[in-house]
Tab-separated table of C-alpha atoms and ligand atoms in Angstrom:
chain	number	residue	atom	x	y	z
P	1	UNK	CA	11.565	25.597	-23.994
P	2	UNK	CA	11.426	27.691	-20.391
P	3	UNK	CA	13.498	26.562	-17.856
P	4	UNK	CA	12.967	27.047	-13.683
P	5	UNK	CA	14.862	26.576	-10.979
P	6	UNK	CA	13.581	25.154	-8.028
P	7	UNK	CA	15.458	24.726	-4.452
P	8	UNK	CA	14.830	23.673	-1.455
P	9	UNK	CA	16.728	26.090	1.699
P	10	UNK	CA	16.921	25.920	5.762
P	11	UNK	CA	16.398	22.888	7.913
P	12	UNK	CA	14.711	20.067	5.901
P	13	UNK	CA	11.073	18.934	7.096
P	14	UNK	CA	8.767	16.429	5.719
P	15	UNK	CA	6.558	17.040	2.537
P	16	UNK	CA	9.649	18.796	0.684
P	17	UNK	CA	9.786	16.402	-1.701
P	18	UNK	CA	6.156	16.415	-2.329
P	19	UNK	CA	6.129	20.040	-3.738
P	20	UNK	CA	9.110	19.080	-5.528
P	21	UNK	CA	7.242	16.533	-6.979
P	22	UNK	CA	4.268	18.451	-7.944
P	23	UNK	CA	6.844	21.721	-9.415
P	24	UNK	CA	7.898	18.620	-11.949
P	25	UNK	CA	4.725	17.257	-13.000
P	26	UNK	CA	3.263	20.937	-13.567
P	27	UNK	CA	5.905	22.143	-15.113
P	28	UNK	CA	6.552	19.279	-17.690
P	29	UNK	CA	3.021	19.285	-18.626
P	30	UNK	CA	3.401	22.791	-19.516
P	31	UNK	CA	6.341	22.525	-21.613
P	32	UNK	CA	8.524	23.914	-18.653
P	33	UNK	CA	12.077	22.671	-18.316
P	34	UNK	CA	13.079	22.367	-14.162
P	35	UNK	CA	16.582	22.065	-13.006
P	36	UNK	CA	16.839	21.473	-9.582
P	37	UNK	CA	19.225	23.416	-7.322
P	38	UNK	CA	21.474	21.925	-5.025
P	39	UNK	CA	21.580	22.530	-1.029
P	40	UNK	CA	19.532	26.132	-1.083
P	41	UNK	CA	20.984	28.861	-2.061
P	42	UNK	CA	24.744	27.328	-1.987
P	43	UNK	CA	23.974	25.593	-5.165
P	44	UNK	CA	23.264	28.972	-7.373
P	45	UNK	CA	26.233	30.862	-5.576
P	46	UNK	CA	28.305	27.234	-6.655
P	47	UNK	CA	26.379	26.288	-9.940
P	48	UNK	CA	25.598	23.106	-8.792
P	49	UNK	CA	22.591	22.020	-10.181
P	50	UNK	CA	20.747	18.577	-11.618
P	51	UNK	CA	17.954	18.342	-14.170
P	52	UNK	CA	14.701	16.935	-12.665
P	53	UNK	CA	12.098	14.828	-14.708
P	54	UNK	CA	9.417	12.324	-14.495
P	55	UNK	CA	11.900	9.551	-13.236
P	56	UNK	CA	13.583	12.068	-10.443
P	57	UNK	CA	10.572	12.665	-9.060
P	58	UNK	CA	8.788	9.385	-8.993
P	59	UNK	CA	8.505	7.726	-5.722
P	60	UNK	CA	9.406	10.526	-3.673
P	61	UNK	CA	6.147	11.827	-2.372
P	62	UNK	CA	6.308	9.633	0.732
P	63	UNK	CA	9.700	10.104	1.268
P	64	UNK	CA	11.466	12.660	4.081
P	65	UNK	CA	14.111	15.216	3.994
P	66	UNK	CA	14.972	16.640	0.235
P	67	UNK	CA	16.260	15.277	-3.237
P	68	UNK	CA	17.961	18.375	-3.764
P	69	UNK	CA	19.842	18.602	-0.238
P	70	UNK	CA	19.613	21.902	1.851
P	71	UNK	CA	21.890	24.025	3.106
P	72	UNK	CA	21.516	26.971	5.650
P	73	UNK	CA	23.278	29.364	3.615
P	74	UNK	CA	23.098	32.714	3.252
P	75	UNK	CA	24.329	34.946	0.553
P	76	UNK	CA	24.169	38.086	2.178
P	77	UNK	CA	26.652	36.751	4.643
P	78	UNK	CA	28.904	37.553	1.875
P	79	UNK	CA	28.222	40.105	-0.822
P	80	UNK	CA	30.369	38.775	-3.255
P	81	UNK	CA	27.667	35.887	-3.068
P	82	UNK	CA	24.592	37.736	-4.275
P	83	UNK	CA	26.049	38.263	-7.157
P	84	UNK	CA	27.185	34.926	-7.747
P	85	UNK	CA	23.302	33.729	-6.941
P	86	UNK	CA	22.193	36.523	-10.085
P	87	UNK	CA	24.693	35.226	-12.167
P	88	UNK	CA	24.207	31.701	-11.582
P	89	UNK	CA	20.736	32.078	-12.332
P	90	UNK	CA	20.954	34.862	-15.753
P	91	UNK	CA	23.872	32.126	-16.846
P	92	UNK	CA	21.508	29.311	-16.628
P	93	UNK	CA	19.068	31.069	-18.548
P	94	UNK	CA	16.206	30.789	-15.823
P	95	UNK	CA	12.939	32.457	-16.078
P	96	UNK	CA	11.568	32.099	-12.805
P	97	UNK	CA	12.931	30.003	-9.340
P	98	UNK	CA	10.591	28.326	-7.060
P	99	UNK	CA	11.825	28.870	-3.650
P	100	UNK	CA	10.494	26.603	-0.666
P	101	UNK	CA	11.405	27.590	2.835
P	102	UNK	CA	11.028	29.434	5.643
P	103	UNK	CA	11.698	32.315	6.869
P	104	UNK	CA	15.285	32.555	5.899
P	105	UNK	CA	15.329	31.402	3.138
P	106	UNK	CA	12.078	34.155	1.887
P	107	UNK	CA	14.237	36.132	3.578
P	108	UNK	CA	16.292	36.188	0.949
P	109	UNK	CA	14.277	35.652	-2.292
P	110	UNK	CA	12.700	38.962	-0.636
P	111	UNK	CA	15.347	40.726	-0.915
P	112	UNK	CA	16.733	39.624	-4.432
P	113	UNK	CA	13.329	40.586	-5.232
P	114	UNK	CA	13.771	43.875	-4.045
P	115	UNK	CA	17.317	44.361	-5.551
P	116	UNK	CA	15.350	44.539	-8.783
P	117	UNK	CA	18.310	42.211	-10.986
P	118	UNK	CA	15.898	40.584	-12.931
P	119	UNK	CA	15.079	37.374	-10.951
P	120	UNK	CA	11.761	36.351	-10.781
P	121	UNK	CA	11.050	34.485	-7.404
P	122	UNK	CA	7.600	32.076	-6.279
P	123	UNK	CA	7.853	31.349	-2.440
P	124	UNK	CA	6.636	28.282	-0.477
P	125	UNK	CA	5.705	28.493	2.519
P	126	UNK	CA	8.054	25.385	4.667
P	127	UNK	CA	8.979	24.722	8.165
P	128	UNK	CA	7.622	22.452	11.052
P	129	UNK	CA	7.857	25.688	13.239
P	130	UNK	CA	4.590	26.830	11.809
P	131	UNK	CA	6.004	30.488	12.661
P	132	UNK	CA	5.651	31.787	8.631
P	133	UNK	CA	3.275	34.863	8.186
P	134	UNK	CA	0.359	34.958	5.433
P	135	UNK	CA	-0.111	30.916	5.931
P	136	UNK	CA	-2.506	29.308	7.955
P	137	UNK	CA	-0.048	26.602	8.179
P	138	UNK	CA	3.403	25.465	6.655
P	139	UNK	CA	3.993	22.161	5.736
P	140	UNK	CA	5.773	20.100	7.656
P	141	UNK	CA	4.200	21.526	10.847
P	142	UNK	CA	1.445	18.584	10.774
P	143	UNK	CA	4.254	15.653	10.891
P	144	UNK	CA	6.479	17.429	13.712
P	145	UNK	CA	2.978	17.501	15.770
P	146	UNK	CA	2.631	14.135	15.231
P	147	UNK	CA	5.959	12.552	16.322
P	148	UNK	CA	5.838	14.262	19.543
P	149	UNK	CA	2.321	13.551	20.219
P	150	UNK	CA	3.328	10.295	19.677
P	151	UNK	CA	6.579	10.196	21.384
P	152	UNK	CA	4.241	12.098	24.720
P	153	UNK	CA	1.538	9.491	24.361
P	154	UNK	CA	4.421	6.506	24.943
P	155	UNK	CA	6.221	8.815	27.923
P	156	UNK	CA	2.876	8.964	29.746
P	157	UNK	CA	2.743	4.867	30.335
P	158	UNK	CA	6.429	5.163	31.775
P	159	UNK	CA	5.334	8.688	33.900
P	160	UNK	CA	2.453	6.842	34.760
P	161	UNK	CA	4.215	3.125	36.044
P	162	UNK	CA	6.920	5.284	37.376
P	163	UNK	CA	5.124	8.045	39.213
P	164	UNK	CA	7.353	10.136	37.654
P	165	UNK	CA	6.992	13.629	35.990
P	166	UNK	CA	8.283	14.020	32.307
P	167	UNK	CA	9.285	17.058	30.963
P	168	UNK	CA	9.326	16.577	27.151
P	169	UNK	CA	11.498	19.426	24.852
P	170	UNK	CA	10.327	19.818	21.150
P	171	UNK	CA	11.357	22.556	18.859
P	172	UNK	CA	9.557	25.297	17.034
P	173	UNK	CA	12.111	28.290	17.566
P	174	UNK	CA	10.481	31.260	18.814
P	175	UNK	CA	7.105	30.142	18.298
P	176	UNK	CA	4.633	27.638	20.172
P	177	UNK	CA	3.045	26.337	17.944
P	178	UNK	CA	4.715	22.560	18.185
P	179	UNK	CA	4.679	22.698	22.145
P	180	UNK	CA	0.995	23.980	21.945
P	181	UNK	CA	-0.636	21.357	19.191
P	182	UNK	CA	1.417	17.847	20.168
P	183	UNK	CA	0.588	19.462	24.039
P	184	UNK	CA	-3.046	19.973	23.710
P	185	UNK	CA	-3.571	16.553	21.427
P	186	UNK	CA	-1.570	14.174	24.197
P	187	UNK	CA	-3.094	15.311	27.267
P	188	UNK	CA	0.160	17.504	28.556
P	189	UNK	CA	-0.483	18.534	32.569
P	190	UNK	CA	1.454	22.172	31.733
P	191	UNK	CA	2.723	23.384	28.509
P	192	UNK	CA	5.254	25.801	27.958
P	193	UNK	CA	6.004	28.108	24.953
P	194	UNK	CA	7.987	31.381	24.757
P	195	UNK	CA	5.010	33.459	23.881
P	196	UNK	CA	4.672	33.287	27.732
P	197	UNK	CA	7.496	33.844	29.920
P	198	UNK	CA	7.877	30.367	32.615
P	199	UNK	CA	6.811	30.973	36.354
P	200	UNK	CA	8.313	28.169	37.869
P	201	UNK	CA	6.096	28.734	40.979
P	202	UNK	CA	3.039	28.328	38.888
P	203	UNK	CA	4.491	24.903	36.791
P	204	UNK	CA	5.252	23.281	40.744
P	205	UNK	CA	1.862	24.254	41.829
P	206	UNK	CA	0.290	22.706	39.070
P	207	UNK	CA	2.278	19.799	39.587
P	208	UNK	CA	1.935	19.757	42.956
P	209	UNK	CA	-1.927	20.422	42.740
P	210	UNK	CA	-2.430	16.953	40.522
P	211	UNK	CA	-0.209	14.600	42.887
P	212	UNK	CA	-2.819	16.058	45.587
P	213	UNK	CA	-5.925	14.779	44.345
P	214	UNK	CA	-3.680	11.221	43.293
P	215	UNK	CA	-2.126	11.210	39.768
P	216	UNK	CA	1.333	10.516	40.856
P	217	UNK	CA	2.823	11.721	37.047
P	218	UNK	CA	2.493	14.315	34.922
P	219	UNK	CA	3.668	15.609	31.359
P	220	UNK	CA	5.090	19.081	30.570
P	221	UNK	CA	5.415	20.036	27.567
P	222	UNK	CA	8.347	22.791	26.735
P	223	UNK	CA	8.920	24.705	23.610
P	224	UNK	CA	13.143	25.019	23.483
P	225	UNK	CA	12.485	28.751	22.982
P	226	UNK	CA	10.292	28.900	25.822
P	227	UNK	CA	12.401	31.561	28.300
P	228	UNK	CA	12.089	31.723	32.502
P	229	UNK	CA	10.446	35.141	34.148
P	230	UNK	CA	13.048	37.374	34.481
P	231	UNK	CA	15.714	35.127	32.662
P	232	UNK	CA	17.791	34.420	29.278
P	233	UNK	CA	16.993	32.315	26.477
P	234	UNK	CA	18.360	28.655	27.349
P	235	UNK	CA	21.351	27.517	24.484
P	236	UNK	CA	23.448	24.759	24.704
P	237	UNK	CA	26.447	27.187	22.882
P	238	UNK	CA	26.233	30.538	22.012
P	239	UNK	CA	26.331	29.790	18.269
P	240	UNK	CA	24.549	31.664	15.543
P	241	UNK	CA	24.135	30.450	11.822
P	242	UNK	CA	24.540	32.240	9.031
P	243	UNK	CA	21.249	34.165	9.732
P	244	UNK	CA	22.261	34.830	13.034
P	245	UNK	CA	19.792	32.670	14.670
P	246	UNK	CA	20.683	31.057	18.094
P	247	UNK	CA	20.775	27.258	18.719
P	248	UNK	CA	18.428	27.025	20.799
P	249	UNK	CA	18.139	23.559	23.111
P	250	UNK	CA	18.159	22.760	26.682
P	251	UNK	CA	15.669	24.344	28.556
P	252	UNK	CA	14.013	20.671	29.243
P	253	UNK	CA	17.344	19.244	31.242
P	254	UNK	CA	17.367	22.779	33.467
P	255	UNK	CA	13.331	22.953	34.164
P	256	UNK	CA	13.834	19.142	34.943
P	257	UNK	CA	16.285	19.878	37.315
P	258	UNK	CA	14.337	22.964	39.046
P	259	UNK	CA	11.085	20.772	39.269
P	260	UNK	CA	12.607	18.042	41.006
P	261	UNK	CA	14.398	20.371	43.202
P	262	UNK	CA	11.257	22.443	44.543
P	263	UNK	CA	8.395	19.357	44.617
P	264	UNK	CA	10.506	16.371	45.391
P	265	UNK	CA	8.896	14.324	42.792
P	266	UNK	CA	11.128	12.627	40.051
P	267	UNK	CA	11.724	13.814	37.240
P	268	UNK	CA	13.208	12.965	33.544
P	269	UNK	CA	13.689	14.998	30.855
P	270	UNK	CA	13.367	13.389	26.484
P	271	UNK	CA	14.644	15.865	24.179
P	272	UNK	CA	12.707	15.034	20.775
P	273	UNK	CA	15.006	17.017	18.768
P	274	UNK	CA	15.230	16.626	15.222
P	275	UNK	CA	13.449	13.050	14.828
P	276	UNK	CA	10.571	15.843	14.800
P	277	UNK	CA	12.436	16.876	11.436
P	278	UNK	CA	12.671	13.243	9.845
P	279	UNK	CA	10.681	10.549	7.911
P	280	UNK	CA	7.639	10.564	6.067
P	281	UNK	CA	5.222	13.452	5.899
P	282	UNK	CA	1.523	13.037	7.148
P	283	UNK	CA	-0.994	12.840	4.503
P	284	UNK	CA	-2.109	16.441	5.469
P	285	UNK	CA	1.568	17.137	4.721
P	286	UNK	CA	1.448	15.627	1.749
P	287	UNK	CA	-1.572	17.347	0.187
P	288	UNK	CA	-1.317	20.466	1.565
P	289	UNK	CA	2.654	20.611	0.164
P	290	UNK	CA	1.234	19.224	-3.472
P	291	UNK	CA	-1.055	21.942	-3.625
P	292	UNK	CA	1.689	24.437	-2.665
P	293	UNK	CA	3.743	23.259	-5.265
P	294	UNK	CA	0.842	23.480	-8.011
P	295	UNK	CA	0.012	26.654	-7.067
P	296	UNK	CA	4.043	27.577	-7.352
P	297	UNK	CA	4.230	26.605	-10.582
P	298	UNK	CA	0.433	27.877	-11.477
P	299	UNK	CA	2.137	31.527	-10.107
P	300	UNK	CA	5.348	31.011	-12.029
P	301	UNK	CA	3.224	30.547	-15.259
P	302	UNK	CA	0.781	33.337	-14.876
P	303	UNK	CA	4.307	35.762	-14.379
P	304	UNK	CA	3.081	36.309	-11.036
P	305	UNK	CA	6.186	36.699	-9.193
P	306	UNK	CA	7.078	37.889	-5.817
P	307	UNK	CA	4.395	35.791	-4.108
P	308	UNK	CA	4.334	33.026	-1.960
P	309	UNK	CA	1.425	30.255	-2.402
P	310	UNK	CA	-0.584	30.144	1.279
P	311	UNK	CA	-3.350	28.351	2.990
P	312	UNK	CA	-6.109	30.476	3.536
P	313	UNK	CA	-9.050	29.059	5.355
P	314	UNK	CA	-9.117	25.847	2.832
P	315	UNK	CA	-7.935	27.347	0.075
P	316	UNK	CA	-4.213	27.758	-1.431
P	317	UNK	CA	-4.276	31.255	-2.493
P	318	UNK	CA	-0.919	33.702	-3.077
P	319	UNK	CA	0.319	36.230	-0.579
P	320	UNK	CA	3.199	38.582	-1.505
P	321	UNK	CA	6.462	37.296	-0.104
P	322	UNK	CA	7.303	40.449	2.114
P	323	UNK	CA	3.732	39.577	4.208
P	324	UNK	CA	5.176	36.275	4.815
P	325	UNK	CA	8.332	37.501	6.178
P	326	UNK	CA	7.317	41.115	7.871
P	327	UNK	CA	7.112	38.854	11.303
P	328	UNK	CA	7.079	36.163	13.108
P	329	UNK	CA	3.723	33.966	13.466
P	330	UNK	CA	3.554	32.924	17.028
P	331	UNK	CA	0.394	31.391	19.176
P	332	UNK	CA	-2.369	33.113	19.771
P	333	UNK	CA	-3.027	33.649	23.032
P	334	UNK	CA	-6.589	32.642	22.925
P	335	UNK	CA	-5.831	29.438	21.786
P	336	UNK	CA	-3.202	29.366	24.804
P	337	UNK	CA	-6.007	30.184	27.362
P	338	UNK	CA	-7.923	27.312	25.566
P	339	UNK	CA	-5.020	25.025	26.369
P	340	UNK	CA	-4.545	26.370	30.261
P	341	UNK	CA	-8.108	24.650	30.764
P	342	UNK	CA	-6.589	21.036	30.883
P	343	UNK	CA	-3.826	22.028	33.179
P	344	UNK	CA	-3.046	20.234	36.237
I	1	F6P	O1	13.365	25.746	11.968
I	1	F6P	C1	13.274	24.375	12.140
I	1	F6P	C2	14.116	23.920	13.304
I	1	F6P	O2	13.996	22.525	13.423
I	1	F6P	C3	13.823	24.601	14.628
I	1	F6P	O3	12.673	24.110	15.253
I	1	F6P	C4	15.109	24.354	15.362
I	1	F6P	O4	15.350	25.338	16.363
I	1	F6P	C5	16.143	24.455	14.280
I	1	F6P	O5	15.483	24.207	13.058
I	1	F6P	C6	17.293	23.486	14.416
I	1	F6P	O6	18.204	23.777	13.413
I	1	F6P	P1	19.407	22.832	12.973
I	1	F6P	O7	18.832	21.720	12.153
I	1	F6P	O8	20.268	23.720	12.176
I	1	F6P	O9	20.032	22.297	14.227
């Protein structure tokens, strides 16, 4: 009997445990063993694995986060740790590995790929950032858009009985993709995303503009990547993870603090953070990560390796992993302009 690994890398989202799910089913019907690895890559560089069947899986497909755990680790941090990830997987006689994550964690299955050892890697494309290559969408995306459009929707009543403006902060990295969808779908007054540098003369003028003809609140929207004209990117520390990505987080407190200062008006800042990261998955979530997994493990058993299953249109189809990770997806500026016409 075959046997796959399957493991789930970089920050969690919702709908993980459906493609988990739907690797199982696939693979069992097909005579395929699965072992599931533990916390990303961490568990092949530690050998830390458990077997997953019928009963692991069932009643997960509404639940959040990951069976397996997930770890941001990366083995090329460490060199020693590649070649504990080739010969975790050659020892535990594995003929393929399903890999769902971002861009990270393709990051690396890329380049095991390309270091030729033998290791046969299917991508999926995960990440409520929305910022992967070669997908229309990621999954997880969907549920991140709405918690904060429902988190904005409640913060307009308060803005509204309070005559207040609320600046509302909600991730997506370098990408606006969150700030832009949960903006446009709540009925945000400016959104901000670091596709577009902020001109805070514009944002008070805009604000300004709508107390004039009477609404005495507004809602802006900003993407915690989202940078000020002529300025630095906004962390709370200067730490980087093990892919050298900054923590990114606090633009929301400092463009509260400059709106209030130039139009007088009050102003509070929410930070969504990672409740944008937790609890169930949509049901787009869910069906769009079941038919990633299927098409994982339909890859994985036509020995098509070195591709990623993607969202095409409506279709899952298979892009080569390197397309997926060549660069970053961020917002189109057309749809931007789109979103500029409900400003103010
Ligand atoms: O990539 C997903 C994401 O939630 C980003 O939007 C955010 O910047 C980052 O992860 C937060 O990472 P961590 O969970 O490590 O704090």
């Amino acid at each position: 009997m075959e046997t796959i690994g399957v493991l789930t890398g970089g920050g969690d989202c919702p709908g993980l445990n459906a493609v988990i799910r739907a690797v199982v089913r696939k693979a069992l019907q097909n005579n395929v063993k699965v072992l599931g690895i533990k916390n990303g890559w961490k568990g092949l560089i530690d050998n830390d694995t458990i077997d997953l069947n019928m009963d692991s899986v069932s009643g997960i497909l509404p639940k959040g986060g990951t069976i397996l755990g997930t770890s941001r680790t990366n083995p090329y941090k460490n060199k020693p740790d590649v070649e504990k990830v080739i010969a975790t997987y050659k020892k535990l006689g594995l003929s393929a590995l399903i890999a769902i994550g971002g861009e990270d964690t393709l990051g690396v299955s890329n380049k095991l790929i390309k270091e030729n050892k033998g290791l046969n890697i299917v991508g999926c494309p995960k990440t409520i950032d929305n910022d992967l290559s070669g997908t229309d969408f990621t999954f997880g995306f969907d549920t991140a858009v709405n918690i904060a459009t429902e988190a904005i929707d409640r913060l307009h009543s308060t803005a509204e009985s309070h005559h207040r403006i609320m600046v509302v902060e909600v991730m997506g990295r370098h990408a606006g993709w969150i700030a832009l969808h949960s903006g446009i779908a709540s009925g945000a007054d400016d959104i901000l995303i670091p596709e577009v540098k902020i001109d805070l003369d514009e944002v008070c003028e805009i604000l300004k503009k709508r107390h004039a003809r009477g609404k005495g609140f507004s809602i802006v929207v900003v993407a915690e990547g989202a940078e000020f004209k002529a300025g630095q990117v906004v962390t709370k520390e200067e730490k980087l993870d093990s892919f050298g990505h900054v923590r990114l987080g606090g633009i929301g407190e400092i463009l509260a603090e400059e709106i209030e200062k130039r139009t007088k008006f009050e102003t509070r800042v929410t930070v969504l953070g990672h409740i944008q990261r937790g609890g169930t998955p949509t049901a787009f979530d869910r069906v769009i990560a079941t038919r990633f997994g299927i098409k994982a493990m339909e890859l994985v058993l036509a020995k098509k390796f070195g591709y990623m299953a993607s969202l095409q249109g409506t279709e899952v189809k298979e892009v080569p992993i390197e397309v997926a990770v060549g660069t970053l997806k961020t917002v189109d500026m057309k749809f931007y302009d789109l979103a500029k016409t409900f400003f103010g």
